[in-house]
Structures are given as C-alpha cells and as structure tokens.
XYZ file of C-alpha atoms in Angstrom:
681
model
C -24.519 -4.652 14.403
C -20.642 -4.137 15.286
C -17.379 -5.892 14.736
C -17.917 -7.857 18.292
C -21.350 -9.510 18.322
C -21.524 -13.240 17.840
C -24.175 -15.326 17.615
C -24.347 -18.536 19.568
C -26.394 -21.412 19.972
C -27.969 -21.044 23.487
C -26.506 -24.172 26.111
C -30.238 -24.892 26.762
C -30.988 -25.938 23.707
C -31.869 -29.595 22.652
C -32.982 -31.359 19.307
C -36.669 -31.107 17.970
C -39.103 -34.498 18.625
C -39.748 -36.297 15.669
C -43.112 -36.085 15.151
C -44.977 -39.525 12.913
C -48.227 -39.623 11.169
C -50.298 -36.751 9.748
C -48.929 -34.146 11.860
C -45.859 -34.415 10.213
C -46.981 -33.850 6.384
C -48.408 -30.463 8.204
C -45.105 -29.752 10.625
C -43.055 -29.650 7.565
C -45.604 -27.067 5.732
C -45.795 -25.250 8.739
C -41.669 -25.737 7.765
C -41.424 -24.945 4.861
C -43.760 -21.620 5.330
C -41.913 -20.199 7.937
C -38.178 -20.444 6.013
C -39.726 -19.377 3.535
C -40.673 -16.358 6.020
C -37.747 -15.985 7.648
C -35.673 -15.832 3.936
C -38.146 -12.678 3.243
C -37.595 -11.268 6.676
C -33.862 -12.084 6.292
C -33.929 -13.749 9.515
C -30.908 -13.789 11.720
C -30.807 -17.984 11.516
C -30.839 -17.371 7.912
C -28.532 -14.963 7.198
C -25.852 -16.524 9.569
C -26.220 -19.516 7.291
C -25.247 -17.896 4.248
C -22.963 -15.761 5.611
C -20.671 -18.907 6.179
C -21.084 -19.803 2.692
C -20.027 -16.320 1.413
C -17.682 -16.601 4.287
C -16.618 -20.221 2.507
C -16.713 -18.273 -0.991
C -13.848 -15.839 0.278
C -11.777 -18.284 1.018
C -12.318 -20.456 -1.912
C -11.807 -17.497 -4.361
C -8.148 -17.009 -2.456
C -7.359 -20.234 -2.594
C -8.652 -20.651 -6.172
C -10.976 -23.208 -5.937
C -13.670 -22.718 -8.252
C -16.319 -25.531 -7.811
C -15.961 -24.639 -3.817
C -16.693 -21.421 -5.039
C -19.826 -23.166 -7.549
C -21.410 -24.933 -4.118
C -21.098 -21.409 -1.960
C -22.853 -19.361 -4.951
C -26.351 -21.910 -4.948
C -26.276 -21.239 -1.244
C -26.364 -17.410 -1.420
C -28.711 -16.251 -3.666
C -30.513 -13.701 -2.127
C -27.757 -12.717 0.107
C -26.877 -8.268 0.064
C -22.993 -10.171 -0.621
C -24.556 -12.246 -2.981
C -22.700 -10.428 -6.233
C -19.969 -10.626 -4.385
C -20.168 -14.220 -5.056
C -21.198 -14.330 -8.407
C -18.023 -11.948 -8.938
C -15.384 -14.727 -7.152
C -16.667 -17.387 -9.610
C -16.223 -15.896 -12.778
C -13.257 -13.411 -11.941
C -11.381 -17.248 -10.893
C -12.389 -18.095 -14.898
C -12.009 -14.626 -16.076
C -9.045 -15.859 -19.227
C -11.699 -18.481 -20.047
C -14.912 -16.452 -19.722
C -17.393 -15.627 -22.345
C -17.696 -12.576 -23.309
C -21.099 -12.280 -23.414
C -21.217 -13.807 -19.500
C -19.201 -11.387 -18.511
C -20.900 -8.511 -20.486
C -24.437 -10.553 -18.628
C -22.351 -9.640 -15.286
C -21.635 -5.810 -15.859
C -25.372 -5.366 -17.410
C -26.852 -6.616 -13.558
C -24.256 -4.270 -11.258
C -23.985 -1.430 -13.627
C -23.032 1.645 -10.977
C -21.763 -1.081 -8.579
C -18.344 -1.465 -7.061
C -18.331 -4.827 -7.859
C -19.644 -3.808 -11.462
C -16.470 -1.405 -11.549
C -14.209 -4.272 -9.974
C -14.701 -6.568 -12.699
C -15.374 -3.978 -15.823
C -11.679 -2.891 -14.761
C -10.585 -6.706 -14.999
C -12.569 -7.286 -18.207
C -10.319 -5.005 -19.769
C -7.606 -5.260 -18.432
C -8.172 -9.470 -19.945
C -8.916 -7.953 -23.544
C -6.413 -5.584 -23.567
C -4.499 -8.872 -22.769
C -5.316 -11.045 -25.953
C -5.655 -7.664 -27.541
C -9.049 -7.757 -28.270
C -9.347 -4.208 -28.968
C -12.798 -4.574 -30.657
C -14.250 -5.370 -27.531
C -11.848 -3.476 -25.271
C -12.980 -0.161 -27.507
C -16.700 -0.637 -26.136
C -15.895 -1.945 -22.763
C -13.938 0.911 -21.540
C -16.331 3.818 -23.765
C -16.665 6.759 -20.933
C -15.261 4.026 -18.087
C -13.091 6.207 -15.670
C -10.992 4.770 -13.457
C -7.471 5.774 -12.718
C -6.301 2.446 -13.175
C -2.532 2.764 -14.266
C -2.459 -0.977 -16.210
C -5.509 0.368 -18.102
C -4.979 3.560 -18.652
C -1.530 1.480 -20.717
C -3.677 -0.720 -22.932
C -5.884 2.796 -23.855
C -2.338 4.100 -25.383
C -1.600 0.766 -26.862
C -5.243 -0.069 -27.886
C -4.546 3.655 -29.856
C -1.293 3.239 -31.644
C -2.368 -0.096 -32.421
C -5.712 1.770 -34.476
C -4.271 5.800 -35.437
C -6.369 6.855 -32.762
C -5.105 10.163 -31.374
C -2.807 8.885 -27.689
C -3.601 9.995 -25.183
C -2.154 13.259 -23.467
C -0.858 12.302 -20.060
C 1.651 9.843 -20.769
C 0.913 6.941 -18.259
C 2.237 7.287 -14.835
C 2.862 3.165 -15.319
C 5.010 4.051 -18.392
C 8.233 5.204 -15.588
C 7.056 3.245 -13.231
C 9.942 1.425 -11.061
C 8.588 -1.905 -12.310
C 7.568 -1.653 -15.664
C 4.424 -4.356 -15.981
C 3.690 -5.774 -19.379
C 0.719 -3.617 -20.290
C 3.265 -0.365 -19.784
C 6.004 -2.288 -21.712
C 2.734 -2.559 -24.201
C 2.217 1.336 -23.930
C 5.803 2.420 -23.636
C 6.682 0.858 -27.370
C 3.908 2.783 -28.722
C 4.484 6.144 -27.702
C 8.502 5.055 -28.724
C 6.771 4.297 -32.353
C 4.617 7.520 -33.026
C 8.143 9.261 -31.220
C 6.238 10.533 -28.122
C 9.765 9.232 -26.298
C 12.811 10.508 -27.251
C 14.878 7.804 -28.311
C 17.031 8.133 -25.188
C 13.888 7.537 -23.582
C 13.470 4.455 -25.042
C 16.727 3.185 -23.771
C 16.423 4.346 -20.697
C 13.436 3.418 -20.052
C 14.719 -0.569 -21.101
C 17.694 -0.261 -19.300
C 15.915 -0.341 -15.986
C 12.893 -2.602 -17.231
C 15.621 -5.143 -15.614
C 14.301 -3.017 -12.189
C 12.321 -6.415 -11.219
C 9.624 -6.207 -14.556
C 9.672 -9.843 -16.339
C 11.969 -10.652 -19.040
C 8.602 -10.530 -21.706
C 8.368 -6.999 -20.524
C 12.013 -5.845 -21.526
C 11.523 -7.883 -25.074
C 8.344 -5.775 -25.802
C 10.068 -2.513 -25.083
C 13.000 -3.153 -26.850
C 11.330 -4.106 -30.188
C 10.620 0.071 -30.298
C 14.050 0.649 -30.109
C 15.240 -0.869 -33.912
C 17.500 -2.970 -35.286
C 20.042 -1.764 -34.450
C 19.504 -1.008 -30.817
C 17.400 -3.531 -30.050
C 19.525 -7.320 -29.127
C 18.356 -10.264 -29.886
C 15.764 -12.529 -28.551
C 18.841 -15.206 -27.418
C 20.974 -11.770 -26.323
C 17.908 -10.763 -24.137
C 17.086 -14.108 -22.670
C 20.735 -14.314 -21.359
C 20.874 -11.548 -20.042
C 17.798 -11.973 -17.885
C 18.629 -15.675 -17.044
C 22.151 -15.086 -16.373
C 23.550 -11.439 -16.153
C 26.951 -12.426 -14.607
C 28.038 -14.843 -17.279
C 27.287 -12.078 -20.072
C 28.686 -9.247 -18.856
C 31.935 -12.024 -18.508
C 31.523 -12.800 -22.192
C 30.936 -9.554 -23.254
C 33.031 -9.128 -26.282
C 35.634 -5.945 -26.294
C 34.635 -3.655 -28.575
C 30.171 -4.626 -29.199
C 28.201 -3.315 -30.800
C 25.011 -0.803 -29.951
C 22.132 -3.703 -29.430
C 24.857 -5.588 -27.272
C 25.960 -2.914 -25.322
C 21.972 -2.583 -24.692
C 21.513 -6.290 -23.566
C 24.768 -5.524 -21.492
C 23.781 -2.575 -19.109
C 19.968 -4.413 -18.962
C 21.923 -7.455 -17.440
C 24.369 -4.357 -15.228
C 20.750 -4.197 -13.805
C 19.741 -6.528 -12.923
C 23.833 -8.503 -11.822
C 23.841 -5.040 -9.475
C 20.053 -5.801 -8.579
C 21.420 -8.765 -7.094
C 25.180 -8.710 -5.792
C 26.022 -4.376 -6.164
C 29.585 -5.739 -4.549
C 30.125 -8.135 -7.546
C 29.123 -5.954 -10.193
C 30.924 -3.140 -8.729
C 34.489 -4.709 -8.308
C 33.492 -5.918 -11.853
C 32.735 -2.998 -13.906
C 36.001 -0.810 -14.159
C 37.781 -3.820 -16.494
C 33.672 -2.898 -18.275
C 33.649 0.649 -18.073
C 36.094 1.143 -21.453
C 33.692 -1.081 -23.939
C 30.406 1.870 -23.219
C 30.757 5.041 -24.435
C 30.838 7.982 -21.242
C 26.959 8.606 -21.145
C 26.151 4.291 -20.639
C 28.835 4.829 -18.351
C 27.236 7.240 -16.277
C 23.696 5.417 -16.428
C 26.170 2.244 -15.185
C 27.306 4.163 -12.151
C 23.760 5.990 -11.508
C 22.819 2.184 -11.456
C 25.606 1.272 -8.987
C 24.660 4.464 -7.142
C 21.240 3.094 -6.522
C 21.786 0.083 -5.459
C 24.672 0.351 -3.147
C 22.168 3.375 -1.256
C 19.365 0.791 -0.980
C 21.662 -0.785 1.885
C 22.413 1.295 2.734
C 26.555 1.773 1.584
C 26.847 5.597 2.156
C 30.262 5.642 0.832
C 29.644 3.567 -2.576
C 26.558 5.295 -3.637
C 27.683 8.178 -2.725
C 30.936 7.845 -4.832
C 28.897 6.112 -7.752
C 26.514 9.129 -7.633
C 29.288 11.854 -8.199
C 30.326 9.120 -11.199
C 27.629 9.607 -12.897
C 27.448 13.305 -12.404
C 28.130 15.841 -15.012
C 28.846 19.686 -14.067
C 26.850 18.889 -11.029
C 23.811 17.432 -12.391
C 22.562 14.158 -12.929
C 21.079 12.055 -16.494
C 17.530 10.654 -16.550
C 16.902 8.716 -13.552
C 13.753 7.169 -12.158
C 12.160 8.821 -9.528
C 12.852 5.493 -7.011
C 16.620 5.963 -8.085
C 16.702 9.629 -7.057
C 14.950 8.882 -3.547
C 17.398 6.486 -2.591
C 20.664 8.812 -3.531
C 19.158 11.740 -1.521
C 18.106 9.707 1.644
C 21.914 8.337 1.568
C 23.062 11.855 1.172
C 20.557 12.730 4.083
C 22.566 10.094 5.887
C 25.624 11.472 4.889
C 24.921 15.572 6.055
C 25.594 16.420 1.982
C 22.687 18.596 1.964
C 23.758 19.780 -1.456
C 23.695 16.206 -3.078
C 20.219 15.982 -1.159
C 19.067 19.006 -3.321
C 20.691 17.004 -6.772
C 18.655 14.488 -6.751
C 15.373 15.964 -5.723
C 16.039 18.597 -8.834
C 16.947 14.974 -10.200
C 13.173 13.469 -10.128
C 10.090 13.676 -12.126
C 7.176 17.254 -11.017
C 4.966 14.352 -9.734
C 3.045 15.013 -6.085
C 3.215 11.892 -5.805
C 7.241 9.564 -5.402
C 8.644 13.105 -7.521
C 10.204 16.133 -5.995
C 6.709 17.680 -5.151
C 5.467 14.840 -2.699
C 5.200 16.024 0.513
C 8.546 13.883 1.382
C 10.893 15.470 -0.735
C 9.474 19.415 -0.259
C 10.397 18.594 3.559
C 13.501 16.895 2.991
C 14.382 20.287 -0.155
C 13.827 22.832 2.058
C 15.990 20.638 5.222
C 18.887 21.255 2.090
C 17.930 24.915 1.563
C 17.918 26.115 5.074
C 21.607 23.982 5.690
C 22.849 25.574 2.959
C 21.671 28.865 4.070
C 18.586 30.149 2.348
C 16.120 30.230 5.599
C 13.184 32.043 3.073
C 13.110 29.885 0.150
C 13.335 27.491 3.128
C 10.301 29.211 4.831
C 8.736 29.618 1.982
C 8.187 26.066 1.449
C 7.460 24.702 4.765
C 4.557 27.338 5.230
C 1.634 25.398 2.544
C 3.092 22.323 3.800
C 2.896 22.785 7.399
C -1.247 23.270 6.440
C -1.113 19.358 6.063
C -1.861 17.087 9.395
C 0.543 14.496 7.931
C 3.868 13.592 9.386
C 5.798 15.969 6.834
C 3.175 18.730 7.973
C 4.110 18.624 11.304
C 7.651 18.534 10.931
C 7.534 21.747 8.540
C 5.383 23.137 11.765
C 8.230 22.317 14.072
C 10.257 23.877 11.801
C 9.051 27.025 11.367
C 7.494 27.493 15.783
C 3.907 26.712 14.984
C 2.551 24.519 17.695
C -0.478 22.313 17.491
C -3.613 23.873 17.001
C -6.163 24.047 20.301
C -7.885 20.888 20.568
C -10.931 21.461 20.609
C -10.630 23.907 17.058
C -10.081 20.404 16.093
C -12.954 18.751 16.441
C -16.240 18.770 14.939
C -17.594 22.151 16.873
C -16.279 24.414 14.129
C -18.486 22.787 11.151
C -20.303 25.336 9.478
C -23.916 26.445 10.372
C -26.762 23.862 9.426
C -24.316 21.368 9.094
C -26.234 18.998 11.625
C -29.702 18.980 8.956
C -26.999 17.778 6.196
C -25.385 15.032 8.366
C -29.199 13.491 9.476
C -29.726 13.202 5.676
C -26.189 11.998 4.992
C -27.704 9.478 8.274
C -30.820 8.901 6.298
C -29.509 7.949 3.025
C -27.139 5.573 3.830
C -29.435 3.217 6.014
C -31.086 2.722 3.183
C -28.033 2.755 0.431
C -28.475 -1.086 -1.067
C -24.236 -0.584 -0.493
C -23.648 0.927 2.847
C -25.369 -2.149 3.791
C -23.198 -4.257 2.104
C -19.979 -1.957 3.515
C -21.530 -3.427 6.480
C -21.950 -6.889 5.852
C -18.621 -7.569 4.184
C -16.615 -5.426 7.167
C -19.217 -7.845 9.683
C -17.749 -10.966 7.647
C -13.606 -10.265 7.643
C -13.569 -9.014 4.416
C -12.515 -5.533 4.671
C -10.632 -5.383 1.449
C -13.402 -5.319 -0.759
C -15.329 -3.618 2.664
C -12.924 -0.819 1.535
C -13.566 -0.428 -2.188
C -17.375 -0.939 -2.213
C -17.803 2.628 0.870
C -15.124 4.445 -1.640
C -18.205 3.835 -4.474
C -20.179 5.655 -1.699
C -18.452 8.548 -0.257
C -15.728 9.372 -3.075
C -17.595 12.441 -4.263
C -19.113 13.770 -1.046
C -18.057 17.300 -0.135
C -16.125 17.609 3.604
C -19.957 17.893 5.454
C -21.436 14.942 3.972
C -17.717 13.254 4.370
C -17.624 13.549 8.200
C -21.269 12.474 8.597
C -20.524 9.079 7.041
C -17.590 9.115 8.901
C -19.649 9.324 11.983
C -22.351 6.661 10.826
C -19.756 4.183 10.381
C -18.680 5.026 13.314
C -21.874 4.512 15.397
C -22.029 0.865 13.457
C -18.412 0.402 15.749
C -16.971 -0.064 11.941
C -13.869 2.242 13.045
C -11.649 0.909 10.383
C -14.093 2.693 7.241
C -14.972 5.315 9.882
C -11.530 6.471 10.234
C -10.268 6.448 6.993
C -13.334 8.320 6.056
C -12.598 11.060 8.272
C -8.992 11.605 6.684
C -10.674 12.246 3.087
C -11.456 15.767 4.329
C -9.803 18.879 2.514
C -10.246 21.590 4.571
C -12.706 20.977 7.262
C -11.885 18.188 9.398
C -12.209 16.642 12.857
C -9.546 15.183 14.637
C -11.838 13.397 17.057
C -12.753 11.058 14.264
C -9.963 10.474 12.464
C -7.944 9.945 16.186
C -10.626 7.727 18.005
C -10.009 5.703 20.744
C -12.198 2.221 20.580
C -11.059 0.165 23.273
C -9.820 2.604 25.033
C -10.330 1.377 28.283
C -7.977 -2.330 27.147
C -5.398 0.117 25.772
C -4.783 2.408 28.277
C -4.397 -0.017 31.091
C -2.661 -2.143 28.757
C 0.019 0.885 27.671
C -0.084 1.039 31.819
C 0.844 -2.198 32.526
C 4.156 -1.915 30.176
C 4.809 1.477 31.476
C 3.993 2.726 27.588
C 3.432 6.519 26.633
C -0.422 5.885 26.257
C -0.587 8.583 22.933
C 1.903 5.840 21.347
C 0.252 2.713 22.003
C -3.058 4.492 20.427
C -0.590 5.390 17.347
C 0.343 2.234 16.465
C -3.113 0.016 17.362
C -4.464 3.005 14.454
C -1.691 2.070 11.968
C -2.088 -1.964 12.952
C -5.179 -2.475 12.999
C -7.679 0.436 12.849
C -9.046 -0.967 15.979
C -10.214 -4.125 13.910
C -9.767 -6.728 17.011
C -10.164 -9.942 15.104
C -7.689 -8.844 12.416
C -6.070 -11.109 10.335
C -3.389 -10.428 8.553
C -2.301 -13.207 5.587
C 1.004 -14.393 7.471
C -1.276 -14.880 10.679
C -1.034 -11.544 12.522
C -3.835 -11.491 14.466
C -5.655 -9.102 16.981
C -5.672 -5.561 17.723
C -1.887 -5.474 17.847
C -1.409 -8.254 15.120
C 0.689 -10.080 17.120
C 2.330 -13.095 15.590
C 1.190 -16.780 17.275
C 4.553 -17.322 17.717
C 5.392 -14.500 19.224
C 2.435 -14.647 21.353
C 3.491 -18.224 22.613
C 6.828 -16.597 23.514
C 5.870 -13.606 25.767
C 3.343 -16.492 27.607
C 6.389 -17.942 28.507
C 7.507 -14.528 30.142
C 4.440 -13.147 31.835
C 3.785 -16.716 32.898
C 0.414 -17.293 31.640
C 0.340 -20.822 31.012
C -3.075 -20.900 29.987
C -2.437 -19.092 26.894
C -4.185 -20.519 23.171
C -4.092 -18.367 19.830
C -7.321 -17.591 19.842
C -6.895 -15.248 22.444
C -5.268 -12.933 20.703
C -8.753 -11.912 19.564
C -9.321 -10.705 22.928
C -8.675 -7.104 22.758
C -7.604 -6.967 26.245
C -5.175 -10.013 25.816
C -4.224 -8.559 22.943
C -3.210 -5.577 23.669
C -1.542 -6.293 27.079
C 0.527 -8.959 24.428
C 1.078 -5.419 21.924
C 1.925 -3.756 24.553
C 4.403 -5.892 26.350
C 6.262 -6.586 23.003
C 6.858 -2.976 22.733
C 7.511 -2.387 26.173
C 10.681 -5.151 25.321
C 12.069 -3.386 22.050
C 11.927 -0.048 23.316
C 14.137 -1.259 26.591
C 16.518 -3.023 23.506
C 16.573 -0.196 22.022
C 17.428 2.626 24.913
C 13.715 4.260 23.732
C 14.024 5.163 21.294
C 10.403 5.104 19.263
C 11.548 5.346 15.512
C 13.390 1.923 16.274
C 10.540 0.820 18.498
C 8.669 1.495 15.865
C 10.901 -0.328 13.201
C 12.089 -2.752 15.195
C 7.485 -3.733 15.653
C 7.441 -4.147 12.272
C 9.947 -5.343 10.583
C 11.810 -7.101 13.686
C 15.135 -5.866 16.052
C 17.688 -7.270 13.993
C 16.898 -4.514 10.974
C 16.203 -2.400 13.645
C 19.920 -2.729 14.719
C 21.040 -2.995 10.806
C 19.597 0.224 9.741
C 21.350 2.525 12.264
C 24.697 4.782 11.001
C 27.816 4.734 11.902
C 27.563 7.972 13.673
C 24.322 9.620 15.295
C 21.491 9.934 12.776
C 18.787 12.085 13.650
C 15.658 10.427 13.784
C 13.566 11.690 11.081
C 16.892 10.684 9.115
C 16.792 7.435 10.344
C 13.127 6.694 9.105
C 13.331 8.306 5.961
C 15.747 6.052 5.006
C 14.583 2.997 5.665
C 15.269 -0.003 2.942
C 11.423 -1.626 3.017
C 9.090 0.859 1.720
C 5.877 -0.505 4.500
C 9.265 -0.183 7.254
C 9.296 3.164 6.216
C 6.061 4.236 5.941
C 4.646 2.294 9.719
C 7.342 4.002 11.488
C 6.003 7.799 10.024
C 2.146 7.315 10.611
C 2.921 5.650 14.425
C 4.506 8.800 15.631
C 2.178 11.504 13.529
C -0.326 9.303 14.824
C 1.396 9.234 18.658
C 1.723 13.295 18.433
C -2.155 14.281 18.035
C -2.766 11.506 20.520
C -0.937 13.433 22.838
C -2.070 16.238 21.592
C -6.052 15.548 21.843
C -5.975 13.799 24.450
C -3.218 16.378 27.069
C -1.166 14.343 27.294
C 2.415 12.470 25.886
C 4.680 14.613 23.650
C 3.315 16.731 21.469
C 6.948 17.128 19.082
C 7.780 14.753 16.628
C 11.347 15.475 16.115
C 11.425 15.001 19.586
C 10.132 11.556 19.430
C 12.043 10.831 17.073
C 14.843 12.265 18.693
C 18.674 11.153 17.768
C 19.407 6.508 16.681
C 22.947 6.753 18.055
C 25.204 5.144 15.503
C 25.503 1.537 15.428
C 28.138 -0.066 17.462
C 31.408 -2.670 16.011
C 30.367 -4.672 12.855
C 26.946 -5.440 11.158
C 26.567 -9.449 12.039
C 24.672 -11.429 9.514
C 21.243 -11.524 11.874
C 21.645 -7.602 11.591
C-alpha cells in the first residue's frame, strides 16, 4: 500500500434494513462470526477502524492525554501497532510507573525497536531518580550510542567505585550540557579524569544553554575554594548583568567563577552590552580568565555575524598565536567569521583548536574542506590536495566541493546505478525481499508510514537495516521504493559505505507534477527536485508540527498569498495535499524569492527555509563566495538545508542530464548587503 491509498465508502452505500423476529438472533450470530473472521484475517474494514484508534493514540501521546490513550488502547488489541500504543501509554507516566510493569513490557518487546526505545527511556528515568541498583540490571549488555545513557553509566561507575568507561562521554563536552552529563562531568572531576582547568571551563561554559541544575552539579565538583555558593550561582543565572555590576573590586576565586558564568549568559543574550561593560570589569580577573571572556565575546559576536568585533576578541584571546580551551561550537563560529573576512590564517587557527571529533571537530568533512582551502590560500597546495583527495570520494556537499577543487568530473551517470552491483547480487536481493515480506518489523514500518507516523517508522526501520551490508541495504531500499515509502527508501540507500546506487538516492516520485511545476515557474528542474527531496522526501501528505504541508512543505498562510497572486479563487488548505497543487505553489514561491534575491540559489534556498528577510540579512558587507555565505548562516537547520538542497540539485542535474552540475557554479557569489540592516532583516 502506498502513501496515496485512501479508503472511502462507496457513494451508493445504504444503511442495512432492520431485521425482526427469529431472524434477528441468527443475523446477530452470523455478524459476530463474520466480525471474528474478519479480525483473524485482518480485513480492511477492521484494520481501518483500529488504524483510526492508533492515530488517535499517537495524537493523545503528543498532547499528553493519558485517559484518551487508555481508551484507544482497548481498541487496538491484536493490531500490528498494539505495542506502540502500549508504549505511548506507559511512556506518558514513566516517572510514576511501577517497575514491574515496565519490566514486563521490556520482556514482551525484547529485541524490537519499541522495546529498545522503552529500555532507553527507562534507563534515563532510573538514572534521573538515582535508582542505580535497577539501572545496573536494566543496562547490562545494552548497546546504545545514546549520549545521556553514556553519561549515566559514567555517573553510576563514579558512585559505585566501578571502573569508569575508557572514553569520556561526548555529552560532557557538548554545547548544551544536560543534567545527566553534568553529573558525569562531576564524577570525572572527582576521579581526576578531567583536569581542574577543564572542569572550570566546563562549569563556566555550562551557561551556554544549560540549566541552573546542570551548572550546580558541575560546580559541586570544583572544590570549596572554587565553587560558587548556591545563592551566588542563582543570582548569576537569573540576572547576570546585575551580578556583574555588583561584583567586588577584588573578588575571591569562587566569586570570579560565578562572574564568568554570568558573563557567558549575558553575552549570549546581549553581546553588545557585555562587550561594552567588560573593559571596566577586566582588571578584576586573571589573564587566563580574561582570555576566556574574550573567547566568549568572540563566539557570541560571531553568531550575530559581527565580523570585526568577533575577530577583534578572537585575537585578544590568543597567546603565541594559539587559542586557549575552546568548545568545538565556539571554534566553528570563529572559523566562520574568519571565512567571511577572508582571514585564512585565522581559519586554520580555529580549526586547529577543535577536538579530533569526526562530527563537529576538525575531522568533520566541513572543517577538513575549509582547512584545505586555508592551506591552499597560504600557498601549500600539496597539503591541501592531500586533504581534498580522500574527501572527494564522499558523495555529499563537501565531497562535491573537494572534487571540483581537484578538477575531478562526476562519474558517468550509468556507473552510479545498480548495474555496478557484483555478481550474485540479484539472488541476494530476492532473498532480502522474501525476508522483508515475512518481517513483523517491516510490517510495522509500512503501517507506521501509512498512518503518517514517520518518525516512529524511521526508528523501527533502522532496527531492520542497521546491520545489513551494502548489497542488502540497496535491496532493502528497493523494497521500500516498491512499497512507495520514498523517505525510507532514499534514507536507506544513503547508508551504503562503498557500493552506491544514486538512482535510489535521488529518486523522482511525482516526477510529472514536479517537472510541470518547474516548467511553469521557469525553474531548473534539478533545483526543484533537490528542494522537494530535502523538504519532504517526496511524502505528499507530510504535515509538519508547524503546519507546513505536502511535497514542498508550504505553509497555509503562504499558500493563501500565492493563491491570490495566481488568482486561484477556489483554494482551500486541503488542496496542498495534492501533489500537483503543492508542487505548483511551492515552485511559484521559489521563483518569487529567486527573483527577489537576484537569482542566487543559496539565498533562495535560505529564504525558502527561513524567510527572505533573514536571507538578505546574512549577506556580508562585501560580496561573499556562495559556499562561505552558506557556511556562515547562523541557523543550524537552515545552514544544513541550503547545503543539502544545492548538493541534491547537482546530483539530479547529473543523473537527468540537464542543469548545472557544478556545485560552485550553483553557489555562485552572494552580493554585498546594501545599506544598513533593517529591523525586518
């Protein structure tokens, strides 16, 4: 069953005639038998009724309505998603649930995606409540990459005297410090696995979006002479400006730590005021503490794209040409403003200050690419090419950019399709098809997708494909393509490591509707396909939490404006779930912002995601290389979105044989901002 299937009552259906006398009992008996048989066979009518109960349960879970969920639970017994409804009902009250009830659910769902999900949730609840005996029982042999579970394991080891994990959980050093990872950080400090300097940095930087409770837990491990009092920390958290203005001329170490925490919070909310106040405060702090503050002012100025101020404070923080302790997120923002200023040496310094992480650190594809660019700008072409060469083997945005730096053309389109599979692949594919046809988990994925529960479907499907090799993965992607579940098919095809099928990665469902819309709007077909792929993965009935609808995720208010422009007087929001209408409206809007923004594809993509005013505001005082404009977009979601849309467009153009296949050409040059920024920008 595809996403477009609908079940409706025939227009000629009439109500059954009322029966009387002895026939009534016989009819009732026959009806009951028929109903039981229909349930056993999974008839469409019965399935449809219980499908509605599942959807109602999902909505009740989303809105936190346990009574409504309980009602739905009684209506889904025997349904393929019964365990999901049980999970939702139990998850809503996990903080008060009886342990025996949770453990029964874990037993009956052992080895399933929903069982592992409950196990993760239950471990977090046990860690939060400090039930370490039960935590140890439940987490035994549990393999998970969940950062908070890793932090709870570290806390558990610290409290029980067990050996700490070899690796420090990544959550200990992330920008937003959770309470779970704050506890882990404190355990690591007490066991001297984290240095005193790093512990102080972690406390101060916990002001970057962390809670007061998280900051308090980290502070407790700093020691009596260093840790701020609870009252001082409360004041620094609730009113950082007032705390700093009341700071004594010669504050003790604990008071300075609270002040540095306050300064971080203040700069986050109003960096201009914090910058103005800092010179008068600076003499009260040590040189190392002053460098810490300079980095905070650099980071927070960079996030506002205040290039000159950010670079000024970044240089003030340096000693002998290098930075002190930096979070990867802070180094990334200093690198971004350095890119905007063309300060390639500063880019190199910022990248060098990052951790070795492959996600967010200097080994992330983004920073490998920009480091190579900085090396090339400094004249070291050989070192740059040594980075470009392996990176160019990646099929994503940075791989495309690296390949262009090396002058490598894209491989022939025919070589990127399934014809390159090794011998015997067809037999293996058929075996995978048969296995999936019999799989209860795959059935759950199809039903979840059919009911629009795509996030749940994604988690369930991951449990099916996570251990497959490349040939099996492509077979699973093809199986999903044939079922019409485009998003799972595309995402599965993207999981391959060495064997790729780009025709599966870049599918063209609703091709006629999208091409027609692109032609009518005078748009590059590849660009429109690239945008649809990023917006909805071709899910025509997608409705976001914000209300955006359909293939191109058009907001009803925007659609109303478009309808007036194109004189579609009979428009109703429900029309956005029609693929042709949605593609037409989305293409019209994309054409509009392209025209408003001088034809710049990165700006138009940014505008489609975040609005034209923001796309204009993110320009520089001088023209910017499009790749630098995209890299320095302040919104994480929009920054990622622009890169993916344009990389998608390159691949669609290549595979379809039309459109621009140069990513650098599509990125182009973004013109300078004209005049001063306005409030709406």
